[in-house]
Coordinates of C-alpha atoms and ligand atoms in Angstrom, one line a residue:
X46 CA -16.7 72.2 21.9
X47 CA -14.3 70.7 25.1
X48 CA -10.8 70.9 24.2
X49 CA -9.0 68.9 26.5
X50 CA -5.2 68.2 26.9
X51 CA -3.9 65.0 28.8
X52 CA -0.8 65.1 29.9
X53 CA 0.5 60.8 29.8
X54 CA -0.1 58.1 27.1
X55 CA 0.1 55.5 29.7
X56 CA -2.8 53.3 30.4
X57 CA -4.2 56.3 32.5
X58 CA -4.1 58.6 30.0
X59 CA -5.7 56.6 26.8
X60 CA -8.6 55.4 29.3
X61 CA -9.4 59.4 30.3
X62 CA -9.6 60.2 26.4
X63 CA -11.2 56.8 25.7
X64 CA -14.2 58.3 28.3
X65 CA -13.8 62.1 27.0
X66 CA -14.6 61.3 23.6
X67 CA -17.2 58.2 24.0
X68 CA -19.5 60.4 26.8
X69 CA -19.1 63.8 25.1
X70 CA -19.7 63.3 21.7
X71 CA -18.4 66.7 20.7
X72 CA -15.0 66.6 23.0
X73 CA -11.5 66.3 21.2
X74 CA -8.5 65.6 23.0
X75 CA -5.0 65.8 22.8
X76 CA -2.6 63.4 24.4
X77 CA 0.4 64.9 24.7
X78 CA 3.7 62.5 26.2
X79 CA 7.1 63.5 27.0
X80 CA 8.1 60.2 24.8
X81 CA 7.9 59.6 21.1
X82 CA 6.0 56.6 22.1
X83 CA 2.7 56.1 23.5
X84 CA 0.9 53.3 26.2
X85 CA 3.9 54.4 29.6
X86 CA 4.7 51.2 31.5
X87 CA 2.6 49.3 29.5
X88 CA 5.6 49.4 26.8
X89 CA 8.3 50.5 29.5
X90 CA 7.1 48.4 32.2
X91 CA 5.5 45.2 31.8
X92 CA 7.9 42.5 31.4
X93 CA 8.9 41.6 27.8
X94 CA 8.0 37.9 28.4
X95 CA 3.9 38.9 29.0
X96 CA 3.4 39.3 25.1
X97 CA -0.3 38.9 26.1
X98 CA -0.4 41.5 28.7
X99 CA 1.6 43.8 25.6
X100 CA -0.8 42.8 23.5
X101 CA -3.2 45.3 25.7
X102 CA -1.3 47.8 23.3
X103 CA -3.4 46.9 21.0
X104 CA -7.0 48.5 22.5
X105 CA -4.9 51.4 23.8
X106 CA -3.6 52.0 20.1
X107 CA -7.6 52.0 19.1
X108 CA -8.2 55.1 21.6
X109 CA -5.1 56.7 20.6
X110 CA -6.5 56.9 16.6
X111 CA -9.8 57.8 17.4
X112 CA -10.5 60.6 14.9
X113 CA -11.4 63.3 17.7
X114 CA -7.9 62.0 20.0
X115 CA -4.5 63.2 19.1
X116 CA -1.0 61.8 19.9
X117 CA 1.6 64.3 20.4
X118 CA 4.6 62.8 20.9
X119 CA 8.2 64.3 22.3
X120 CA 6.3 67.2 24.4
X121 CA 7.6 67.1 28.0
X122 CA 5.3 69.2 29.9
X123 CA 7.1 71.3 32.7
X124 CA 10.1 73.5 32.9
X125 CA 11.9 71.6 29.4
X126 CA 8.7 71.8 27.7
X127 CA 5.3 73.5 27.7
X128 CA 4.9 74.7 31.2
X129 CA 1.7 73.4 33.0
X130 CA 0.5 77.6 33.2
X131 CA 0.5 77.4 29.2
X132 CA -1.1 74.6 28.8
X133 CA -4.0 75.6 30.8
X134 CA -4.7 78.6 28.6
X135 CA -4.2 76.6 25.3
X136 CA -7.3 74.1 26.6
X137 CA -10.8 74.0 28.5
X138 CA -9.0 71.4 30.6
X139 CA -5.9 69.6 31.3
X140 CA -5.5 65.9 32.9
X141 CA -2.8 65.1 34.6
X142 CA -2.0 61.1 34.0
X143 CA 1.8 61.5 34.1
X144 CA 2.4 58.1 36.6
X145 CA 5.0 57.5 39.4
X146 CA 7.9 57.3 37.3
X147 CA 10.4 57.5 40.2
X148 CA 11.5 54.8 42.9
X149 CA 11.0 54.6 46.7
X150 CA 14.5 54.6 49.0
X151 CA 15.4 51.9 51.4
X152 CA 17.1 54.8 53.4
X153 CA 19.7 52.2 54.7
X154 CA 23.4 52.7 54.4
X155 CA 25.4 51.3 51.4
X156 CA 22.1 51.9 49.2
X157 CA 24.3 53.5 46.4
X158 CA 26.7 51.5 46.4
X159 CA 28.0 50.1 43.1
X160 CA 26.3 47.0 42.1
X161 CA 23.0 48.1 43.7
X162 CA 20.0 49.7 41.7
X163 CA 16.7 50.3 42.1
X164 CA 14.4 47.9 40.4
X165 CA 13.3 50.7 38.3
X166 CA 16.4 51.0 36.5
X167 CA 16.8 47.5 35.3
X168 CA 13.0 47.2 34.1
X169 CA 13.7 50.9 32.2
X170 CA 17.4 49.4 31.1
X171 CA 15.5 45.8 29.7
X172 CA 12.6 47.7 28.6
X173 CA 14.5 50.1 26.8
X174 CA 13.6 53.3 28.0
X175 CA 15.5 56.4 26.4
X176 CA 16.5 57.5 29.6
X177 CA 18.0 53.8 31.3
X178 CA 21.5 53.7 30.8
X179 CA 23.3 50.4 30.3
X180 CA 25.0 50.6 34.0
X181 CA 26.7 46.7 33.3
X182 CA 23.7 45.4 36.0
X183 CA 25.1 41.6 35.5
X184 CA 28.8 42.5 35.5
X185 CA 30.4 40.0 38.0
X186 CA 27.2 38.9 39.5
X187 CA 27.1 35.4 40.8
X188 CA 24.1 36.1 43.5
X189 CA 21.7 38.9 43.3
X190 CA 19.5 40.0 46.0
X191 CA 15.7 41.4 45.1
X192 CA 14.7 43.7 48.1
X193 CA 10.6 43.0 48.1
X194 CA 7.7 40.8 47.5
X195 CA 5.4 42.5 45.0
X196 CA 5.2 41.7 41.7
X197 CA 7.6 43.6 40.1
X198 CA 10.3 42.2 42.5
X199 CA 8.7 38.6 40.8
X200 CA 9.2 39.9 37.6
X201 CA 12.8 41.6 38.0
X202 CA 13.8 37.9 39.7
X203 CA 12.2 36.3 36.8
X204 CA 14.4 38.2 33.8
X205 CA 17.4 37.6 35.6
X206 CA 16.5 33.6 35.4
X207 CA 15.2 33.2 31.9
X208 CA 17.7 31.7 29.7
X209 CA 18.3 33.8 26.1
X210 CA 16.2 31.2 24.1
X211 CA 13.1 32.9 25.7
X212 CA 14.2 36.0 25.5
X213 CA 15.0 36.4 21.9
X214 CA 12.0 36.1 20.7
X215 CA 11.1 39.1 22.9
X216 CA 10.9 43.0 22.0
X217 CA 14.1 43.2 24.2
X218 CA 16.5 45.5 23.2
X219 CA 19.3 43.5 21.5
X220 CA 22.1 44.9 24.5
X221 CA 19.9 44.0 27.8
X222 CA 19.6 40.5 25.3
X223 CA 23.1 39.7 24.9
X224 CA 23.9 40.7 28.8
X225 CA 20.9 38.8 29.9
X226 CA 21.9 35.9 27.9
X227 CA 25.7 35.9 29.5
X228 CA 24.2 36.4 32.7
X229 CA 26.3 34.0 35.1
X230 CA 23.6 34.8 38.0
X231 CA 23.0 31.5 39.9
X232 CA 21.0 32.4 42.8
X233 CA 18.6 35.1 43.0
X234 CA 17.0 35.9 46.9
X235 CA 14.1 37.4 46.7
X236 CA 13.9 38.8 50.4
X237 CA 10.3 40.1 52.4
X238 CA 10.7 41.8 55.8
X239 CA 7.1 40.3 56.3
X240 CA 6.0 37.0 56.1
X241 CA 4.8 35.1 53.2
X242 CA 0.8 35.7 53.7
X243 CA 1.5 39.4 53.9
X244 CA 3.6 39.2 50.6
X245 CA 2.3 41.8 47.5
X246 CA 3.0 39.6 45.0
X247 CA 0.3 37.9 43.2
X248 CA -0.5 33.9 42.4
X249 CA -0.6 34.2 38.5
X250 CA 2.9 35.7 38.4
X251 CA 4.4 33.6 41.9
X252 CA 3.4 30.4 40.6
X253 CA 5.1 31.5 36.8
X254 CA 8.8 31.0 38.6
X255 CA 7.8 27.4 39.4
X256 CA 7.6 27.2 35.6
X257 CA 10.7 28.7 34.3
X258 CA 13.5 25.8 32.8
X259 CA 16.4 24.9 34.1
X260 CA 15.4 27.1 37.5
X261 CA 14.8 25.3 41.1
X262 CA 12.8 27.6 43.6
X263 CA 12.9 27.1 47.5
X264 CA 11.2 28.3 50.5
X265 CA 12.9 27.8 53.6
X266 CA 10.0 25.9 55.4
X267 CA 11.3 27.4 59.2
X268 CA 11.5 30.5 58.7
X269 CA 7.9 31.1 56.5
X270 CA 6.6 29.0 59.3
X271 CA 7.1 32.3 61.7
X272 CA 4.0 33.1 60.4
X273 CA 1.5 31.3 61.5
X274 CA -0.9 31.2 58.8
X275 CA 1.9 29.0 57.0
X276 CA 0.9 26.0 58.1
X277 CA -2.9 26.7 58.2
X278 CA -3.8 29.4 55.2
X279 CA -7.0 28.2 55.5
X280 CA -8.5 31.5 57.7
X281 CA -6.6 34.0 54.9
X282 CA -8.7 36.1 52.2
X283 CA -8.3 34.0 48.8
X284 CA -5.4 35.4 47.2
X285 CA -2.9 35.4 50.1
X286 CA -4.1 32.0 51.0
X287 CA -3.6 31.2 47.0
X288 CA 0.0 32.3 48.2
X289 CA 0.6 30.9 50.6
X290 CA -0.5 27.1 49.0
X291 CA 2.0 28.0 46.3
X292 CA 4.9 28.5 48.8
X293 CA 3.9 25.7 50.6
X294 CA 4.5 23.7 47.3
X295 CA 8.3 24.8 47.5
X296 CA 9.8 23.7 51.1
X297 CA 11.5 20.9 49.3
X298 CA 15.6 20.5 48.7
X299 CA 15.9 22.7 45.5
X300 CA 16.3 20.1 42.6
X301 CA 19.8 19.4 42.5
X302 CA 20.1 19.6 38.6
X303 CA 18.9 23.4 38.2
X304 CA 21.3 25.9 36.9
X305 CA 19.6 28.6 38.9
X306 CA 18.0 28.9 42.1
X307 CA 15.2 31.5 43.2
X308 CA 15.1 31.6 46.5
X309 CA 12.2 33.7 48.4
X310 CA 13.1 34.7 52.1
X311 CA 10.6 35.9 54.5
X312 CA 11.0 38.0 57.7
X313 CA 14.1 39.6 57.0
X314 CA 14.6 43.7 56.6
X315 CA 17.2 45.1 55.2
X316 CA 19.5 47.4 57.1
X317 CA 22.9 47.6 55.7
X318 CA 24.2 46.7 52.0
X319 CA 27.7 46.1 52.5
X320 CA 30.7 46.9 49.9
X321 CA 33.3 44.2 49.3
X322 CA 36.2 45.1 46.4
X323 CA 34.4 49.1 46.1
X324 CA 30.8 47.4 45.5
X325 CA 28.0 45.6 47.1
X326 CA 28.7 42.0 47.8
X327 CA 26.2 41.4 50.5
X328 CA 23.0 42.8 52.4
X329 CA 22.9 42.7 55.6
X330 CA 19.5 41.6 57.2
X331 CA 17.5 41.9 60.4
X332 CA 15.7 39.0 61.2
X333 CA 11.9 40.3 61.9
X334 CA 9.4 38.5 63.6
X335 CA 5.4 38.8 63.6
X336 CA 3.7 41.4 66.0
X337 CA 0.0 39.8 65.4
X338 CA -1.2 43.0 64.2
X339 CA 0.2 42.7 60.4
X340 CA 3.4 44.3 60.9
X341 CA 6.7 43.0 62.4
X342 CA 9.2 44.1 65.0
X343 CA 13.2 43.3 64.9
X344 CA 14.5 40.7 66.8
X345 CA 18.2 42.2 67.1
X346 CA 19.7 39.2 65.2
X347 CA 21.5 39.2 61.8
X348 CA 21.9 37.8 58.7
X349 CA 24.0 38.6 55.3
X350 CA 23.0 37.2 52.0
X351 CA 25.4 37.8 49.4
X352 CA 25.1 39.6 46.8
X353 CA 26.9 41.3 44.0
X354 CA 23.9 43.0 42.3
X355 CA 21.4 43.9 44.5
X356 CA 18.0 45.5 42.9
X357 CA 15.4 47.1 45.4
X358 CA 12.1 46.5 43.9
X359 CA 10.0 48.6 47.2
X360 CA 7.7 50.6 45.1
X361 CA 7.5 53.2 42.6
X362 CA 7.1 57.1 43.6
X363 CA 5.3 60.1 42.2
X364 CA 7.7 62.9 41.4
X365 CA 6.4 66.7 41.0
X366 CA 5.4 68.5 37.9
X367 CA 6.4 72.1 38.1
X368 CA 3.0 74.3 38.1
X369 CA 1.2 71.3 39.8
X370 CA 0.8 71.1 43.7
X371 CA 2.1 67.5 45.3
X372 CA 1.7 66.1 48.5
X373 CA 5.3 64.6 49.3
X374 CA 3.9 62.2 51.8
X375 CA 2.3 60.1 49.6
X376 CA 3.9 60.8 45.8
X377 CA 0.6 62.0 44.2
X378 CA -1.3 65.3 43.4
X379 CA -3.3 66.4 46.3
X380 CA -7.3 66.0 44.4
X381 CA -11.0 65.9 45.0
X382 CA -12.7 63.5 43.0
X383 CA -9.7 63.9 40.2
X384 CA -9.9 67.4 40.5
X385 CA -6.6 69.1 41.1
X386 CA -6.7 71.0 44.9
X387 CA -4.0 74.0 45.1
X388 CA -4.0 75.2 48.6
X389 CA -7.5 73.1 49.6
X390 CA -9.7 74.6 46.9
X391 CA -10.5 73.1 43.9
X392 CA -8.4 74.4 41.0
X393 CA -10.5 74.9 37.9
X394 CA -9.7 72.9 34.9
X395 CA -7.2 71.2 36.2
X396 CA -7.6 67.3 36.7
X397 CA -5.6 63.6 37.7
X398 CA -6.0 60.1 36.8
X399 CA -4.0 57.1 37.7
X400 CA -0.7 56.6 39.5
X401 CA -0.2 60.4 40.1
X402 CA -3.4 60.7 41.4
X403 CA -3.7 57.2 43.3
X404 CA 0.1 56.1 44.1
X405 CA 2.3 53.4 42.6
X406 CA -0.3 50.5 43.0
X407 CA -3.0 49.0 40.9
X408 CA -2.8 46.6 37.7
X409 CA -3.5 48.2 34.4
X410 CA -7.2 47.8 34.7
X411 CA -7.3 49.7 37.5
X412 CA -6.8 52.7 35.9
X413 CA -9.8 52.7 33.6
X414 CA -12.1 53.3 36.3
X415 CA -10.3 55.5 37.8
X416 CA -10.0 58.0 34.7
X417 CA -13.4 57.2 34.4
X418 CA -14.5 59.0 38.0
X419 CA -11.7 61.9 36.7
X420 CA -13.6 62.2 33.1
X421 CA -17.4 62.4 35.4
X422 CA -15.8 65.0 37.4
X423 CA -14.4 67.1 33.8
X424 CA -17.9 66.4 32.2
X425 CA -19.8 67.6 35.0
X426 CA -17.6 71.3 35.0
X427 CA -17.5 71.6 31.2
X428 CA -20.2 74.0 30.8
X429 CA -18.4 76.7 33.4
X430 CA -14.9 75.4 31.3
X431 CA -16.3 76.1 27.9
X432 CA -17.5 79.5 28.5
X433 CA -14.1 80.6 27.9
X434 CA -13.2 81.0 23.9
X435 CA -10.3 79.2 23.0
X436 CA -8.4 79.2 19.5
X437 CA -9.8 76.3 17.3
X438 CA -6.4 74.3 17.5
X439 CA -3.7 74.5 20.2
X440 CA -1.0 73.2 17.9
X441 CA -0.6 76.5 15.7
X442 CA 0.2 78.4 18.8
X443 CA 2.4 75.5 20.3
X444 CA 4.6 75.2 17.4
X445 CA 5.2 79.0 17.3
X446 CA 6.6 78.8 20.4
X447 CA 8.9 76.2 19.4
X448 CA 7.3 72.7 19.7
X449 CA 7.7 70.4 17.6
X450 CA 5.6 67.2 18.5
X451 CA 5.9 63.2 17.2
X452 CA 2.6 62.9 15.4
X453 CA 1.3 59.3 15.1
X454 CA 2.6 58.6 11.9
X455 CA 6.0 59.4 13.5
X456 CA 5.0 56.7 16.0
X457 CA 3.8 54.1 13.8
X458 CA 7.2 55.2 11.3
X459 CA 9.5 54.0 15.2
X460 CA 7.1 50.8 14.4
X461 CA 8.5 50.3 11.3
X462 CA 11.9 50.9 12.6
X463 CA 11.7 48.5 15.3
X464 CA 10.5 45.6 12.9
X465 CA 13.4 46.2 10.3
X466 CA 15.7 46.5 13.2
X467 CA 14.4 42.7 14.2
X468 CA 14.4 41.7 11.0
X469 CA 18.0 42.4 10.9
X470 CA 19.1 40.7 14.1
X471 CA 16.9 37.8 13.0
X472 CA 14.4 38.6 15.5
X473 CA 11.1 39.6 15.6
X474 CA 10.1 43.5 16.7
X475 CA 12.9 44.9 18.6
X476 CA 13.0 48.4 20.5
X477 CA 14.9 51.3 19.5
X478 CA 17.2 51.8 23.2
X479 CA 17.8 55.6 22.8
X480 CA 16.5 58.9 21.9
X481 CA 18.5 59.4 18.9
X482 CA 17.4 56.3 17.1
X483 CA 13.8 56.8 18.2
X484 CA 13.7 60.3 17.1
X485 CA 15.7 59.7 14.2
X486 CA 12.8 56.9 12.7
X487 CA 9.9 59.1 13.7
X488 CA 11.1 61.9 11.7
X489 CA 11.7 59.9 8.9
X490 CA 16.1 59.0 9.1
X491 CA 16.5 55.4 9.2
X492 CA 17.2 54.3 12.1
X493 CA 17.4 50.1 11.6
X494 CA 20.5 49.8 13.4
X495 CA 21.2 51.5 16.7
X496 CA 24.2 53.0 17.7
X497 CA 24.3 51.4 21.6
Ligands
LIG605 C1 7.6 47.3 36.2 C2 6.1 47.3 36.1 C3 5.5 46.2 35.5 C4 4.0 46.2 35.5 N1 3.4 45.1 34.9 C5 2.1 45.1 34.9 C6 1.4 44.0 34.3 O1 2.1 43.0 33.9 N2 0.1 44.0 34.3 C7 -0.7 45.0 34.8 O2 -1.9 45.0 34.8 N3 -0.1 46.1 35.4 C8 1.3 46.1 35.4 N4 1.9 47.2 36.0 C9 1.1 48.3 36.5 C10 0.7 49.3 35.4 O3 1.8 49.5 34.5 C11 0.2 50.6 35.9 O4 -1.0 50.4 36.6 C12 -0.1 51.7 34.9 O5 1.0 51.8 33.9 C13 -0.2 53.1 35.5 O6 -0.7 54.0 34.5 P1 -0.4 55.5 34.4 O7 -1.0 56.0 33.1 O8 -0.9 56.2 35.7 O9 1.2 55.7 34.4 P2 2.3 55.3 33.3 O10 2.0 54.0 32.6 O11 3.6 55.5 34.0 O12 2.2 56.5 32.2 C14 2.6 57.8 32.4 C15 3.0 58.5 31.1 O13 3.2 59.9 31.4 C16 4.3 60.3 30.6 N5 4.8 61.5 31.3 C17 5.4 61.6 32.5 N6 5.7 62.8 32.8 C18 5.4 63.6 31.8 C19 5.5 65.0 31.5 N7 6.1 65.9 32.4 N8 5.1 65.5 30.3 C20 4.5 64.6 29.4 N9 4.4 63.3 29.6 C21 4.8 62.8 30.8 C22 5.2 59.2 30.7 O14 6.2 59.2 29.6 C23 4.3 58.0 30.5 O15 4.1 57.7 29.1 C24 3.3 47.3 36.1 C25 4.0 48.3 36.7 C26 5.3 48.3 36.7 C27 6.1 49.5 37.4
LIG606 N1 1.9 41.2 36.4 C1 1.3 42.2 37.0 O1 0.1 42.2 37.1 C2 2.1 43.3 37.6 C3 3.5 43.3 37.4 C4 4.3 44.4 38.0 C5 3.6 45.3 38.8 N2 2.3 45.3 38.9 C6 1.6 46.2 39.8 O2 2.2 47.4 40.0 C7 2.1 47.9 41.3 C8 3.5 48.2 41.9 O3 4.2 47.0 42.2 P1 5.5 47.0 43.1 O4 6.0 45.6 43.2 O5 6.4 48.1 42.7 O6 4.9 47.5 44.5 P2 4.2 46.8 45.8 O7 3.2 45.8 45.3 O8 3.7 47.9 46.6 O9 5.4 46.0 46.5 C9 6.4 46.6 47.2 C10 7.2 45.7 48.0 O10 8.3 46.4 48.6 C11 8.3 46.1 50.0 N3 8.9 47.2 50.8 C12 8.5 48.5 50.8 N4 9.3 49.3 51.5 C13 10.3 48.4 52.0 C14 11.4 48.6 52.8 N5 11.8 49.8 53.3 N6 12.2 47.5 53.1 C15 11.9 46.3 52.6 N7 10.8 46.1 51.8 C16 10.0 47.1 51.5 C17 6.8 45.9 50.4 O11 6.7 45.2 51.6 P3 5.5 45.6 52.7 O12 4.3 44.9 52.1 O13 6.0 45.0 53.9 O14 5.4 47.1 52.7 C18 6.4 45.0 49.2 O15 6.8 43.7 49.4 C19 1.4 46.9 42.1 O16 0.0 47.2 42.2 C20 1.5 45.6 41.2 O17 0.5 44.6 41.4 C21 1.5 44.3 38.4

């Protein structure tokens, strides 16, 4: 019988055991996660506004109870936990699906500066991550400044202009609610260093910040029109050209009645953040221009935009597990068809699926196939991998050496937590924001109302 452990209950994770258990009818997995709670960036990430996009919770959960996968929460594997050597002798194989939980660098001076964060921390703060600390993101911002055109840059612009009736009904933490809701943020510049048919984000979510109330959003028609496919999209592949008609739609004077403005500025890198009163106030900008071959070149002239919180939303980055090779180029695991390589050769029984093994791109579907090609690679070397005899449960062994996971009822009992917490406030579901609280409900305290 395969025993396998997968290390990530992100969407990455549940799809490898989702595969393990439906094409090897005898396989039984355990998921082990460094949180209490399961589904990674699917409950930490996506924006608390996409309830339907949440709701994808749902089919993860499903995988997550089948009766031959197990949840072990609160088991960091590395150096605080059960190191990656361990694991490997506890199971036939182990699967690495442990995302790209770290951010890219602008490498610019002035980058930590007060006042500036990376987009990562303000999606963990609002999402409630254990980890996110409440660094007072909206404290004295008038004008904030998103560094990047993909979509999380849309959706980190688009929770800094939603008003606190849309929020509340949210999971939001009740904190990150009450700032957000005081927010006196009128302007948010959402700044590319390319031009607007070369921007990451996608239509769905662009055209979503025509929609939001009480929110005008401009596009300076001059400057997109520096590139040329602005004023004819009609040669572009489908999606940018679906972009580019959308941006086309806002060259008009911003409606003078909106209480915020979103404005999206193309051709502009960023090359300085500059303090004012011992934090950032402004950015300070090179003005690019197209060199016809997708990329741009500076033009030597200068802009500041101000800004007194500035988020830089330029990609999420792999970060190394100790006991695992990783290729600091690129943020991922170095990997043959999912299997691990150490040194070039193919390490036995050691495997990768999703973000760690791809990079920081890709939409949650994305991820099933690629566990899927990891899980064909597993099932093809199980018969070498099961040779080897292997006690009938890990856990026994685990928890003598001091483990002590969340099992799934602990989960669903952080559920329960959450609700009565909402119920509370007068809200629906509501996160716990911090370890105590979490780990308080999953072993059974009470943990209703949060200390933070
Ligand atoms: C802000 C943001 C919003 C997004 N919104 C959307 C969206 O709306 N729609 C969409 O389709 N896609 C969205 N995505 C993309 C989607 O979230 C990713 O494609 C997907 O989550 C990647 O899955 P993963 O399993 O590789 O990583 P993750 O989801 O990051 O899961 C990794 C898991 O591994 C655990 N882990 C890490 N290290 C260890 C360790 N040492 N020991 C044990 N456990 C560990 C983590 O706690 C986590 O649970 C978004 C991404 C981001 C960053
Ligand atoms: N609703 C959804 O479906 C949803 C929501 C959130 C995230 N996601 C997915 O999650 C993945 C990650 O999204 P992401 O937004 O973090 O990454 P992304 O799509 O790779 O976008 C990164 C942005 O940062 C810019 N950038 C990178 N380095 C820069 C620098 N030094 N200076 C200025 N700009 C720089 C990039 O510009 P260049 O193009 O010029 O490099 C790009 O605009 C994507 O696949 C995304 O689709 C999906």
């Amino acid at each position: 019988m395969l025993r396998v452990a997968v290390v990530g209950s992100g969407p990455s994770g549940c799809y490898t055991a989702q595969h393990l258990v439906q094409l090897d009818p005898g396989a039984r997995v355990d998921v082990l996660d460094r949180l209490p709670c399961p589904y990674g960036l699917v409950r930490y990430g996506v924006a608390p506004d996409h309830e339907k996009i949440k709701s994808l919770q749902g089919s993860l959960r499903a995988v997550l109870e089948h009766e031959r996968v197990r949840f072990l929460g609160a088991v960091p594997v590395g150096p605080d936990g059960v190191p990656a050597a361990r694991l490997r002798e506890l199971y036939h194989a182990v699967v690495y699906c442990v995302g790209a939980a770290a951010d890219r660098h602008l490498g610019v001076p002035g980058e930590g500066l007060p006042g500036s964060w990376s987009a990562t921390e303000f999606v963990s703060w609002y999402s409630a991550h254990p980890d996110a600390a409440d660094a007072g993101f909206l404290r004295g911002a008038r004008s904030a400044v998103v560094v990047g055109v993909g979509n999380v840059a849309v959706d980190v612009t688009r929770m800094l202009a939603r008003g606190a009736g849309e929020l509340r009904p949210t999971d939001m933490p009740h904190a990150a609610l009450t700032a957000l809701a005081a927010s006196e943020v009128e302007e948010i510049h959402m700044v590319g260093r390319r031009g607007p048919s070369q921007a990451r984000f996608t239509t769905k979510e662009l055209r979503e910040l025509g929609t939001l109330p009480d929110t005008a959003v401009q596009v300076d028609a001059a400057e997109a029109a520096l590139d040329p496919s602005f004023a004819d999209p009609s040669g572009l592949p489908p999606p940018r050209r679906r972009n580019v008609e959308v941006l086309r739609g806002w060259t008009a004077p911003p409606r003078p009645d909106a209480r915020r403005l979103i404005r999206l500025r193309f051709f502009l890198r960023p090359v300085e953040l500059l303090a004012r009163d011992g934090r950032v106030g402004a950015v300070r900008f090179e003005r690019t221009a197209p060199d016809g071959r997708g990329g741009v070149t500076g033009t030597g002239r200068f802009e500041e935009v101000e800004g007194q919180l500035v988020l830089r939303s330029v990609g999420y980055r792999g970060v190394p597990l100790e006991g695992l090779p990783f290729d600091a180029a690129t943020g991922t695991v170095p990997h043959l068809g999912g299997r691990v390589l150490r040194g070039g050769a193919v390490a036995p029984g050691e495997y990768v699926a999703g973000w760690i093994k791809r990079g920081p791109t890709g939409v949650i579907g994305t991820n099933r196939s690629c566990a899927k090609d990891t899980v064909t690679s597993l099932l093809q070397d199980a018969p070498s991998l099961t040779a080897r005899a292997l006690p009938d449960d890990p856990l026994p062994a685990l928890r003598a050496e001091g483990v002590d996971p969340v099992p799934w009822q602990g989960w669903q009992a952080i559920e329960r937590a959450e609700s009565r917490l909402g119920a509370s406030l007068g809200r629906g579901v509501v996160k716990l924001p911090d370890w105590e609280s979490l780990l308080t409900a999953a072993r059974g305290g009470d943990a209703s109302v949060p200390r933070s």
